[in-house]
Amino acid sequence: VPTDTPICTQTELQTLVVLSNASQRTFKIDDSRKCFLKDGQPFRYISGSIHYHRVPRFYWKDRLLKMKMAGLNAIQTYIPWNFHEPLPGQYQFSDDHDVEHFIQLTHEIGLLVILRPGPYICAEWDMGGLPAWLLEKQSIVLRSSDPYYLAAVDKWLGVLLPKMKPLLYQNGGPIITVQVENEYGSYFTCDYDYLRFLQKCFHSHLGDDVLLFTTDGARESLLQCGTLQGLYATVDFGPVSNITAAFQTQRRTEPRGPLVNSEFYTGWLDHWGQPHSRVSTEAVTSALYNMLALGANVNLYMFTGGTNFAYWNGANTPYAAQPTSYDYDAPLTEAGDLTEKYFAVREIIRKFEKVPDGPIPPSTPKFAYGKVALKKLKTVGEALNILSPSGPIKSLYPLTFVQVKQYFGFVLYRTTLPKNCSDPTPLSAPLNGVRDRAYISVNGVPQGILERNKVFVTNITGKAGATLDLLVENMGRVNYGRYTNDSKGLISNLTLGNSILTNWLIFPLNTEDAVRSHLRGWGGHGNSYHTEPEPHSSSNFTLPAFYMGNFSIPSGIPDLPQDTFIQFPGWTK
Ligand SMILES: *[C@@H]1O[C@H](CO)[C@@H](O)[C@H](O)[C@H]1NC(C)=O
Ligand SMILES: *[C@@H]1O[C@H](CO)[C@@H](O)[C@H](O)[C@H]1NC(C)=O
Ligand SMILES: *[C@@H]1O[C@H](CO)[C@@H](O)[C@H](O)[C@H]1NC(C)=O
Ligand SMILES: *[C@@H]1O[C@H](CO)[C@@H](O)[C@H](O)[C@H]1NC(C)=O
Ligand SMILES: *[C@@H]1O[C@H](CO)[C@@H](O)[C@H](O)[C@H]1NC(C)=O
Ligand SMILES: *[C@@H]1O[C@H](CO)[C@@H](O)[C@H](O)[C@H]1NC(C)=O
């Protein structure tokens, strides 16, 4: 394995500028010089990841400008299929979903784009970007040549890729390269026919001249199933101690092209209940320096992480949900603010490439609006007629979220106690069938919690005929590994004592619409103010409820409204 020496140096680049034919836009790989060629000139990208789906559209420009000012010449983004096709054949491409506008904006700002349209993206995103409705076919093998899966992929790519074609570099746009799948070598199927199918599909929609690539962990075993002839193999790794060794794994598959680290980790992801991940600036800058000194192309993952809005967070196995924040300890914070890491990274890039002069857009101003008292309006049980306007689905045995055609949030499972439980009686999920957390009440009195992988049994008491409610929360679908086929709800029977519970009423809950349109009318009955958190334990907890608070934006202060942070001191999940 040859040691890599810097190839696409600036000197060479400047010499070749004179010779280039500017009228023809091309983006290719030069085997002999081991680099990318942009319009026939050696080119090296220093890119950063930003997920438009994790940043409000209002702030896209602000974040992109900050990325440009850091000295990046490209950005990298995923496209989450489930974000754009929430129901089969129903597409969302407007407002915060307007990926074409995002790419155009990037172009106007003068940054190139490395596109990662999946269809699987991982990304700490619900089900790795695959739509939950794929699980309507229970035996589906995701990310394989399963015909049901391929048909859905084919249809989706047939909608997405034609939108991307005019945005390709060779067609006048900013997209220089397009990734096929994501870390496919880490998945168990190892199905080359699937990769070939994608390759063919990408070429048929994007043209033969599109530069397609794959990304896998920097280990030979991972590259084995993740790569395919005709797809340029790249690797991903964080601030490891031996950069040369990491790139050598790429060189074994790609002896002749550019070195590319498609995900150089600037920080790391978080899990519920764990401290926020931190990666030191020093580790990031020294590895970045070493990669750039080798002449490598680098994408910093993430450059700005952003937020998992709504229910878009994913989870890892053994089951651990990611939180709403996707801050990632990246150079720009979740709020888009400049950090010490940002300036340190900029200084490293400056050693290799020209960094734009002029002011860097400042962190957005924040305003402290003060304390807001929250008023408890209704528990979910009290608001059932609003949350579930079409009423429950009846079923002898429990049905999953997908079976009742609700994909996110909460579903209420209701039955009656078949016998007197005057002594504490174990209610159990013997097959770990609660996905992911159930808040249990009998006639509206909290009883306990069952939780996936954690709590399989809880005691309840109540009279025969009393209403047993389990409010089941989907905490996010697994986004990585074998078990992304992550069904939610009660996916197996529950037992009370020794008998299986039957005759369920299953209420799909449309919380989003309720919050948007009805919450205002919810005050008035049985309200009490809760400025202090209520006690919480597995046997004594408060049922999930809707709370509301008002605050005013003061007048007479210029530039309001401004961003703010919300804190819930002393509250719990
Ligand atoms: C880094 O890895 C290369 C290739 O495996 C090896 O030759 C070199 O000795 C390693 N360097 C260090 C400092 O371990
Ligand atoms: C439950 O207990 C009540 C008395 O508390 C009794 O009247 C009733 O018959 C019992 N029901 C069953 C199903 O055992
Ligand atoms: C349930 O109640 C029984 C009988 O009171 C007790 O032995 C057992 O420990 C309780 N189990 C749980 C999980 O609280
Ligand atoms: C999910 O997929 C894996 C791998 O194909 C399979 O072993 C498992 O049975 C599936 N799980 C469900 C709930 O279908
Ligand atoms: C519940 O148990 C019944 C009877 O054994 C079985 O037919 C059914 O498939 C089970 N349902 C689930 C969701 O496990
Ligand atoms: C919030 O303000 C609205 C309008 O003034 C009022 O109707 C509502 O009761 C207030 N809600 C709370 C929780 O204070």
XYZ file of C-alpha atoms and ligand atoms in Angstrom:
657
model
C 0.000 0.000 0.000
C 1.569 3.272 -1.090
C 1.914 6.101 1.371
C -0.019 9.106 0.187
C 1.793 12.304 -0.452
C -0.022 15.592 -0.956
C -1.127 15.627 -4.540
C -3.630 18.335 -5.242
C -1.586 21.171 -3.792
C -2.470 24.783 -4.253
C 0.539 25.473 -6.419
C -0.551 22.876 -8.874
C -4.076 24.193 -8.744
C -3.029 27.745 -9.546
C -0.894 26.614 -12.459
C -3.728 24.681 -13.968
C -6.326 27.436 -13.632
C -4.820 29.116 -16.682
C -5.210 26.012 -18.775
C -8.754 25.170 -17.833
C -11.684 25.336 -20.139
C -14.144 27.297 -17.998
C -17.072 26.855 -20.329
C -17.418 23.168 -19.595
C -18.470 22.156 -16.127
C -17.203 18.695 -15.241
C -16.513 16.884 -12.008
C -14.449 13.711 -12.209
C -11.771 11.597 -10.644
C -8.202 11.721 -11.911
C -6.651 8.311 -11.374
C -3.103 9.275 -12.222
C -2.993 12.272 -9.903
C -5.219 10.654 -7.270
C -7.586 13.557 -6.905
C -10.857 15.065 -8.021
C -10.891 17.138 -11.173
C -13.258 20.094 -11.294
C -13.452 21.569 -14.786
C -10.299 19.651 -15.518
C -8.346 21.099 -12.573
C -7.243 19.219 -9.476
C -9.699 19.956 -6.729
C -9.938 19.131 -3.068
C -13.039 19.683 -0.984
C -13.207 20.691 2.657
C -16.833 20.240 3.473
C -19.156 20.331 6.440
C -22.386 18.494 7.176
C -25.577 20.429 7.716
C -28.980 18.753 7.635
C -31.569 21.168 6.263
C -34.182 19.048 8.011
C -32.618 19.900 11.380
C -32.476 23.656 10.881
C -35.514 25.902 10.401
C -35.597 27.253 6.843
C -35.373 30.777 8.263
C -31.829 29.982 9.414
C -30.502 28.033 6.412
C -28.752 31.090 5.004
C -27.221 32.094 8.344
C -25.719 28.639 8.883
C -24.462 28.357 5.297
C -22.781 31.766 5.471
C -21.044 30.791 8.686
C -19.859 27.581 6.998
C -18.532 29.538 4.034
C -16.730 31.958 6.369
C -15.032 29.025 8.092
C -13.241 28.333 4.820
C -15.308 25.370 3.630
C -15.865 25.045 -0.108
C -18.652 22.475 0.115
C -21.446 21.218 2.337
C -22.816 17.743 2.686
C -26.419 16.856 3.424
C -28.587 13.790 3.734
C -32.095 13.590 2.317
C -34.439 11.667 4.652
C -37.011 9.769 2.626
C -39.525 9.604 5.510
C -39.389 13.403 5.901
C -40.517 13.835 2.297
C -42.891 10.889 1.846
C -44.764 10.628 5.173
C -47.470 8.474 3.601
C -47.093 6.329 0.490
C -47.340 8.565 -2.548
C -47.859 11.728 -0.484
C -44.890 14.062 -0.887
C -43.716 17.103 1.055
C -41.265 19.460 -0.630
C -42.362 22.894 0.559
C -41.294 25.198 3.406
C -38.887 23.410 5.759
C -39.014 20.446 3.354
C -37.865 22.445 0.330
C -34.585 20.684 -0.353
C -34.315 22.195 -3.843
C -34.418 25.686 -2.355
C -31.804 24.677 0.207
C -29.469 23.478 -2.537
C -30.098 26.608 -4.641
C -29.318 28.767 -1.631
C -26.075 26.859 -1.084
C -25.226 27.494 -4.735
C -25.919 31.244 -4.430
C -23.665 31.408 -1.382
C -20.906 29.792 -3.409
C -20.649 26.377 -1.796
C -20.658 23.019 -3.543
C -22.902 20.170 -2.413
C -22.165 16.534 -1.638
C -25.553 14.871 -1.738
C -26.502 11.811 0.300
C -30.005 10.781 -0.748
C -29.922 7.329 0.811
C -32.464 5.818 0.539
C -31.124 4.706 3.942
C -29.198 7.453 5.741
C -28.725 6.336 9.386
C -28.198 9.929 10.657
C -29.637 9.351 14.141
C -32.919 9.902 12.321
C -36.104 7.847 12.787
C -35.578 4.441 11.108
C -32.479 5.799 9.373
C -34.720 7.825 7.059
C -36.797 4.884 5.857
C -40.560 5.472 6.084
C -42.294 3.492 8.832
C -45.057 2.545 6.427
C -42.636 0.122 4.764
C -43.278 -2.071 7.826
C -46.847 -2.655 6.668
C -45.307 -5.671 5.008
C -44.234 -7.405 8.187
C -41.658 -9.717 6.635
C -39.938 -6.941 4.658
C -36.141 -7.109 4.540
C -35.092 -3.482 4.453
C -32.049 -2.443 2.424
C -32.107 -5.584 0.296
C -33.510 -6.845 -2.993
C -36.840 -7.564 -1.308
C -39.201 -6.716 -4.200
C -41.626 -4.787 -1.974
C -38.778 -2.652 -0.663
C -37.278 -2.114 -4.119
C -40.620 -1.058 -5.575
C -41.020 1.621 -2.894
C -37.410 2.789 -3.360
C -37.826 2.896 -7.112
C -40.933 5.038 -6.830
C -39.344 7.421 -4.336
C -36.115 7.867 -6.290
C -38.241 8.426 -9.379
C -39.715 11.459 -7.603
C -36.582 12.757 -5.884
C -33.759 12.292 -8.352
C -35.344 14.171 -11.282
C -35.545 17.188 -8.917
C -31.821 16.825 -8.229
C -30.684 16.394 -11.831
C -30.697 20.096 -12.808
C -28.769 20.842 -9.596
C -25.824 18.635 -10.565
C -22.530 20.419 -11.172
C -22.371 19.375 -14.815
C -25.855 20.822 -15.311
C -24.962 24.196 -13.806
C -25.767 23.405 -10.164
C -23.626 22.844 -7.062
C -23.900 19.037 -6.568
C -20.477 17.510 -7.268
C -20.962 13.970 -5.952
C -23.863 11.740 -4.918
C -23.650 9.010 -2.300
C -25.405 5.678 -2.815
C -26.866 4.110 0.371
C -24.911 4.692 3.586
C -22.410 2.507 5.413
C -24.006 -0.444 3.661
C -21.086 -2.652 4.651
C -22.183 -2.382 8.280
C -25.538 -3.999 7.482
C -26.115 -7.730 7.558
C -27.658 -8.281 4.126
C -24.534 -7.703 1.991
C -26.730 -7.727 -1.090
C -24.785 -6.564 -4.147
C -27.889 -6.855 -6.302
C -29.432 -4.131 -4.165
C -26.398 -1.879 -4.658
C -26.482 -2.618 -8.397
C -30.150 -1.744 -8.481
C -29.426 1.605 -6.821
C -26.470 2.282 -9.092
C -28.608 1.703 -12.157
C -31.440 3.773 -10.763
C -29.166 6.720 -9.866
C -27.562 6.661 -13.309
C -30.845 6.420 -15.135
C -32.202 9.512 -13.357
C -29.011 11.532 -13.000
C -27.085 10.589 -16.131
C -24.006 8.526 -16.804
C -21.617 11.342 -15.912
C -22.726 11.691 -12.283
C -19.965 10.830 -9.801
C -21.427 8.253 -7.423
C -19.720 7.132 -4.238
C -20.175 4.985 -1.139
C -19.152 5.569 2.471
C -18.155 2.912 4.993
C -16.329 2.672 8.270
C -12.542 2.542 7.813
C -12.249 -1.238 8.267
C -11.696 -3.747 5.521
C -14.537 -5.966 6.700
C -16.963 -3.047 6.365
C -15.764 -2.008 2.927
C -16.274 -5.549 1.692
C -20.076 -5.454 1.616
C -20.444 -1.705 1.193
C -18.631 -1.147 -2.080
C -19.300 -1.920 -5.722
C -17.323 -1.400 -8.872
C -18.365 1.914 -10.400
C -19.187 3.509 -7.048
C -16.184 5.371 -5.673
C -15.407 3.967 -2.214
C -14.793 6.471 0.596
C -14.408 5.961 4.341
C -15.465 7.698 7.544
C -13.609 8.076 10.812
C -13.221 10.524 13.670
C -10.115 12.009 15.221
C -8.221 8.704 15.381
C -4.565 8.649 16.260
C -3.305 7.092 13.038
C -4.803 8.858 10.016
C -2.487 7.072 7.579
C -3.699 3.687 8.778
C -7.335 4.779 8.440
C -6.846 5.978 4.857
C -4.970 2.807 3.974
C -8.246 0.911 4.306
C -9.706 3.156 1.609
C -6.575 2.694 -0.530
C -6.987 -1.071 -0.514
C -10.319 -0.642 -2.310
C -9.434 2.505 -4.240
C -5.724 2.464 -5.074
C -6.004 5.296 -7.590
C -8.443 8.060 -6.677
C -8.568 10.836 -4.073
C -8.476 10.176 -0.344
C -11.887 10.967 1.126
C -13.121 10.953 4.698
C -16.858 11.434 4.207
C -17.607 11.743 7.921
C -14.893 13.184 10.054
C -16.535 13.358 13.485
C -16.273 16.772 15.114
C -18.236 15.548 18.116
C -20.634 12.718 18.771
C -24.299 11.882 19.178
C -26.248 11.764 22.429
C -28.592 9.282 24.072
C -31.389 9.917 26.549
C -30.135 9.853 30.105
C -26.481 10.173 29.121
C -24.359 13.311 29.430
C -23.942 15.455 26.333
C -21.073 14.099 24.201
C -17.935 16.175 23.945
C -14.912 15.826 21.690
C -12.022 18.159 22.394
C -11.176 20.921 19.948
C -7.544 19.878 20.096
C -8.336 16.311 18.949
C -10.438 17.636 16.060
C -7.966 20.234 14.862
C -4.915 18.005 15.012
C -6.594 15.207 13.041
C -7.996 17.744 10.587
C -4.532 19.197 10.082
C -3.069 15.751 9.434
C -5.746 14.841 6.900
C -5.422 18.108 5.025
C -1.634 17.737 5.029
C -2.090 14.370 3.291
C -4.078 16.120 0.557
C -7.257 14.351 1.622
C -10.816 15.503 0.998
C -12.661 15.894 4.249
C -16.238 16.379 5.313
C -16.707 17.498 8.905
C -19.653 15.606 10.390
C -21.388 17.622 11.773
C -20.432 21.201 11.111
C -23.735 22.220 12.648
C -25.952 19.504 14.066
C -29.247 21.253 14.731
C -32.386 19.776 16.215
C -34.506 16.662 15.842
C -37.789 18.537 15.606
C -41.130 16.806 16.140
C -40.586 13.031 16.510
C -37.647 12.676 14.152
C -34.973 11.354 16.532
C -33.731 7.805 16.053
C -32.387 5.255 18.528
C -29.619 2.722 18.868
C -29.614 -0.867 20.128
C -29.716 -2.095 22.853
C -32.555 0.349 22.771
C -31.375 3.872 23.571
C -33.278 6.801 22.137
C -31.534 9.936 20.988
C -32.802 13.209 22.398
C -34.321 16.163 20.589
C -30.998 17.963 20.427
C -28.552 17.031 17.699
C -25.987 19.558 18.849
C -23.195 17.011 18.269
C -20.648 19.293 19.950
C -20.111 20.612 16.422
C -18.261 23.840 15.493
C -21.630 25.620 15.301
C -23.963 24.815 18.184
C -27.501 23.523 17.903
C -28.564 27.201 17.957
C -26.079 28.010 15.174
C -23.758 29.888 17.518
C -20.019 30.266 16.944
C -17.769 28.272 19.260
C -14.100 28.031 20.102
C -14.080 24.881 17.912
C -15.388 26.914 14.978
C -12.530 29.411 15.158
C -9.932 26.687 15.749
C -11.131 24.729 12.688
C -11.047 27.925 10.632
C -7.429 28.493 11.638
C -6.487 24.985 10.484
C -8.228 25.408 7.138
C -6.447 28.750 6.697
C -3.121 26.897 6.689
C -4.172 25.103 3.481
C -6.758 27.154 1.662
C -7.812 30.749 1.336
C -10.450 31.562 3.939
C -12.836 34.416 3.063
C -12.108 37.761 4.702
C -14.707 39.959 6.221
C -17.045 39.707 9.126
C -18.370 36.339 10.217
C -22.121 36.457 10.850
C -22.448 36.704 14.628
C -24.304 34.274 16.869
C -27.988 35.159 16.876
C -29.032 37.369 19.777
C -31.095 35.672 22.490
C -33.671 37.196 24.785
C -34.681 36.039 28.266
C -38.455 36.256 28.443
C -38.571 35.257 32.102
C -40.462 32.687 34.089
C -43.601 31.190 32.561
C -46.159 29.481 34.793
C -47.651 26.389 33.216
C -51.277 25.534 33.679
C -52.332 21.902 33.487
C -55.186 21.596 31.008
C -56.098 17.945 30.501
C -54.542 14.553 30.704
C -54.475 12.545 27.491
C -57.308 10.400 28.841
C -59.432 13.486 29.515
C -58.819 14.790 25.994
C -59.453 11.550 24.081
C -62.420 12.882 22.110
C -60.272 15.735 20.788
C -57.114 13.705 20.248
C -58.804 10.754 18.612
C -61.810 12.238 16.777
C -62.607 9.102 14.769
C -62.582 6.970 17.875
C -60.875 3.702 18.690
C -60.124 0.632 16.621
C -61.415 -2.564 18.227
C -59.180 -5.586 18.265
C -59.076 -8.826 20.229
C -55.266 -8.550 20.501
C -53.100 -5.447 20.405
C -52.193 -3.887 17.050
C -49.001 -1.992 16.283
C -48.788 1.712 15.398
C -48.339 0.849 11.737
C -51.380 -1.426 11.801
C -53.524 1.479 13.010
C -51.755 3.783 10.512
C -50.225 6.092 13.038
C -46.472 6.331 12.782
C -45.298 8.702 15.502
C -46.061 9.927 18.992
C -48.520 8.236 21.300
C -51.297 5.630 20.990
C -53.679 4.807 23.826
C -54.486 1.115 24.385
C -57.571 0.541 26.527
C -59.265 -2.524 27.928
C -61.123 -3.439 31.109
C -59.879 -5.444 34.046
C -61.321 -8.949 33.590
C -61.168 -9.678 37.322
C -60.843 -7.997 40.664
C -57.267 -7.037 41.404
C -57.677 -5.935 44.990
C -54.160 -7.206 45.733
C -51.305 -5.874 43.589
C -51.445 -7.987 40.427
C -48.587 -8.172 37.930
C -49.275 -6.648 34.552
C -46.519 -7.867 32.317
C -45.061 -7.701 28.817
C -43.402 -11.111 28.820
C -41.957 -10.750 25.310
C -40.604 -7.216 25.796
C -43.502 -6.099 23.600
C -43.849 -2.518 24.820
C -42.341 -0.203 22.242
C -41.183 1.873 23.844
C -42.771 3.109 27.067
C -46.254 2.697 28.509
C -47.844 4.917 31.158
C -50.412 2.779 32.928
C -53.551 3.917 34.699
C -56.714 2.269 36.052
C -59.783 4.497 36.003
C -57.429 7.448 35.580
C -55.305 6.547 38.615
C -51.603 6.193 37.738
C -50.255 2.667 38.343
C -46.768 2.459 36.868
C -44.677 2.236 33.764
C -43.602 -0.559 31.453
C -40.568 0.127 29.320
C -38.768 -1.692 26.526
C -35.681 -3.573 27.713
C -36.102 -2.050 31.177
C -39.392 -2.717 32.954
C -41.325 -5.873 32.048
C -43.690 -6.075 35.006
C -45.624 -3.602 37.085
C -48.283 -4.240 39.695
C -51.730 -2.785 39.341
C -54.857 -2.728 41.474
C -58.481 -2.149 40.511
C -61.907 -3.688 40.345
C -63.226 -5.964 37.633
C -64.616 -3.804 34.828
C -62.366 -0.853 35.609
C -60.725 0.882 32.641
C -57.097 -0.056 32.100
C -55.211 2.449 29.941
C -51.730 2.127 28.527
C -50.530 5.282 26.861
C -47.720 3.973 24.674
C -44.965 6.271 23.502
C -42.871 5.708 20.391
C -39.509 7.072 21.511
C -37.919 6.878 18.055
C -37.161 4.027 15.666
C -33.802 2.327 15.627
C -31.687 3.939 12.908
C -28.673 1.637 12.808
C -28.034 -2.069 12.515
C -30.155 -5.130 11.928
C -33.238 -3.978 13.806
C -34.304 -0.839 11.960
C -37.570 -2.714 11.273
C -38.679 -1.297 14.587
C -42.434 -1.719 15.121
C -44.040 0.489 17.739
C -46.902 0.153 20.195
C -47.819 -3.089 21.904
C -46.169 -5.595 19.598
C -47.003 -8.637 21.719
C -49.728 -9.603 24.177
C -49.826 -8.342 27.730
C -50.749 -10.579 30.606
C -52.518 -9.752 33.821
C -51.647 -12.393 36.364
C -51.656 -15.488 34.192
C -54.129 -14.489 31.528
C -53.685 -12.660 28.240
C -55.555 -9.373 28.077
C -57.995 -9.131 25.192
C -60.698 -6.892 23.677
C -58.680 -3.752 23.193
C -59.835 -0.330 22.140
C -56.906 1.298 20.358
C -57.006 5.091 20.061
C -54.655 6.644 17.503
C -53.828 10.113 18.849
C -53.430 13.106 16.598
C -51.552 15.304 19.022
C -50.152 17.648 16.374
C -53.526 18.767 15.038
C -54.934 19.037 18.536
C -52.130 21.314 19.617
C -52.484 23.402 16.476
C -56.215 23.906 16.608
C -57.853 23.029 19.908
C -55.585 23.649 22.842
C -56.736 27.216 23.187
C -60.209 26.025 24.184
C -58.934 23.509 26.681
C -58.790 25.710 29.782
C -61.754 26.092 32.069
C -62.408 22.754 33.725
C -60.548 21.430 36.693
C -57.512 23.583 36.246
C -54.804 23.985 38.767
C -51.527 25.828 38.489
C -48.346 23.814 38.613
C -45.335 26.009 39.010
C -43.521 23.231 40.843
C -42.825 19.863 39.289
C -44.893 16.996 40.606
C -43.371 13.975 42.308
C -42.343 11.163 40.026
C -41.496 7.542 40.648
C -42.384 4.279 38.947
C -45.335 3.757 41.262
C -46.292 7.339 41.807
C -46.124 9.459 38.708
C -48.210 12.071 37.003
C -50.107 10.995 33.921
C -48.930 12.680 30.750
C -50.946 15.843 30.270
C -51.074 19.035 28.275
C -49.810 22.180 29.957
C -50.022 25.697 28.652
C -48.242 28.917 29.483
C -48.319 32.446 28.083
C -45.649 35.062 27.857
C -45.509 38.474 26.253
C -42.881 39.900 23.971
C -42.065 43.234 25.589
C -42.687 46.308 23.502
C -40.179 49.116 23.150
C -37.171 46.842 22.814
C -35.760 46.823 19.285
C -35.126 43.606 17.369
C -37.651 41.503 19.264
C -38.732 38.754 18.987
C -35.433 36.946 19.387
C -34.485 33.328 19.944
C -34.582 31.912 23.421
C -33.993 28.680 25.301
C -36.604 26.820 27.325
C -35.638 25.164 30.573
C -37.800 22.885 32.738
C -35.938 22.861 36.041
C -36.884 19.842 38.145
C -39.228 18.353 35.562
C -38.690 14.789 34.338
C -39.559 12.810 31.246
C 0.291 4.308 11.452
O -0.110 3.258 10.614
C 0.822 2.955 9.610
C 0.203 1.977 8.660
O -0.445 0.935 9.347
C 2.084 2.426 10.270
O 3.067 2.133 9.295
C 2.624 3.484 11.226
O 3.705 2.960 11.948
C 1.537 3.925 12.198
N 2.021 5.064 12.942
C 1.958 5.102 14.261
C 2.487 6.361 14.889
O 1.511 4.195 14.924
C -65.252 -8.013 42.570
O -65.398 -7.598 43.899
C -66.677 -7.071 44.187
C -66.687 -6.589 45.637
O -65.675 -5.662 45.823
C -67.742 -8.096 43.956
O -68.998 -7.523 44.132
C -67.653 -8.609 42.536
O -68.520 -9.672 42.323
C -66.229 -9.086 42.201
N -66.151 -9.365 40.810
C -65.523 -10.437 40.311
C -65.505 -10.587 38.794
O -64.944 -11.241 41.000
C -45.992 -6.998 43.038
O -46.710 -7.336 44.213
C -46.245 -8.544 44.790
C -47.225 -8.890 45.909
O -47.440 -7.758 46.712
C -44.834 -8.350 45.279
O -44.336 -9.532 45.821
C -43.969 -7.979 44.084
O -42.665 -7.670 44.489
C -44.545 -6.783 43.373
N -43.825 -6.614 42.125
C -43.447 -5.421 41.684
C -42.740 -5.408 40.375
O -43.640 -4.382 42.320
C -36.422 -7.467 11.788
O -35.473 -7.888 10.844
C -34.562 -8.857 11.356
C -33.542 -9.079 10.325
O -34.151 -9.382 9.085
C -35.336 -10.122 11.711
O -34.444 -11.053 12.270
C -36.426 -9.765 12.713
O -37.227 -10.900 12.927
C -37.296 -8.631 12.218
N -38.140 -8.196 13.292
C -39.437 -8.044 13.163
C -40.164 -7.559 14.370
O -40.020 -8.274 12.117
C -51.751 -12.837 21.287
O -52.070 -14.151 21.606
C -52.899 -14.787 20.658
C -53.324 -16.139 21.237
O -52.189 -16.859 21.652
C -52.162 -14.915 19.347
O -52.987 -15.527 18.383
C -51.797 -13.530 18.879
O -51.015 -13.596 17.705
C -51.027 -12.785 19.954
N -50.901 -11.404 19.528
C -49.757 -10.732 19.566
C -49.789 -9.310 19.119
O -48.742 -11.234 19.982
C -53.160 32.621 27.825
O -53.699 33.817 27.267
C -54.979 33.642 26.687
C -55.355 34.945 25.998
O -55.083 36.018 26.837
C -55.969 33.232 27.763
O -57.209 33.010 27.165
C -55.482 31.943 28.407
O -56.304 31.603 29.484
C -54.053 32.107 28.918
N -53.572 30.805 29.345
C -52.825 30.634 30.424
C -52.405 29.237 30.677
O -52.491 31.528 31.136
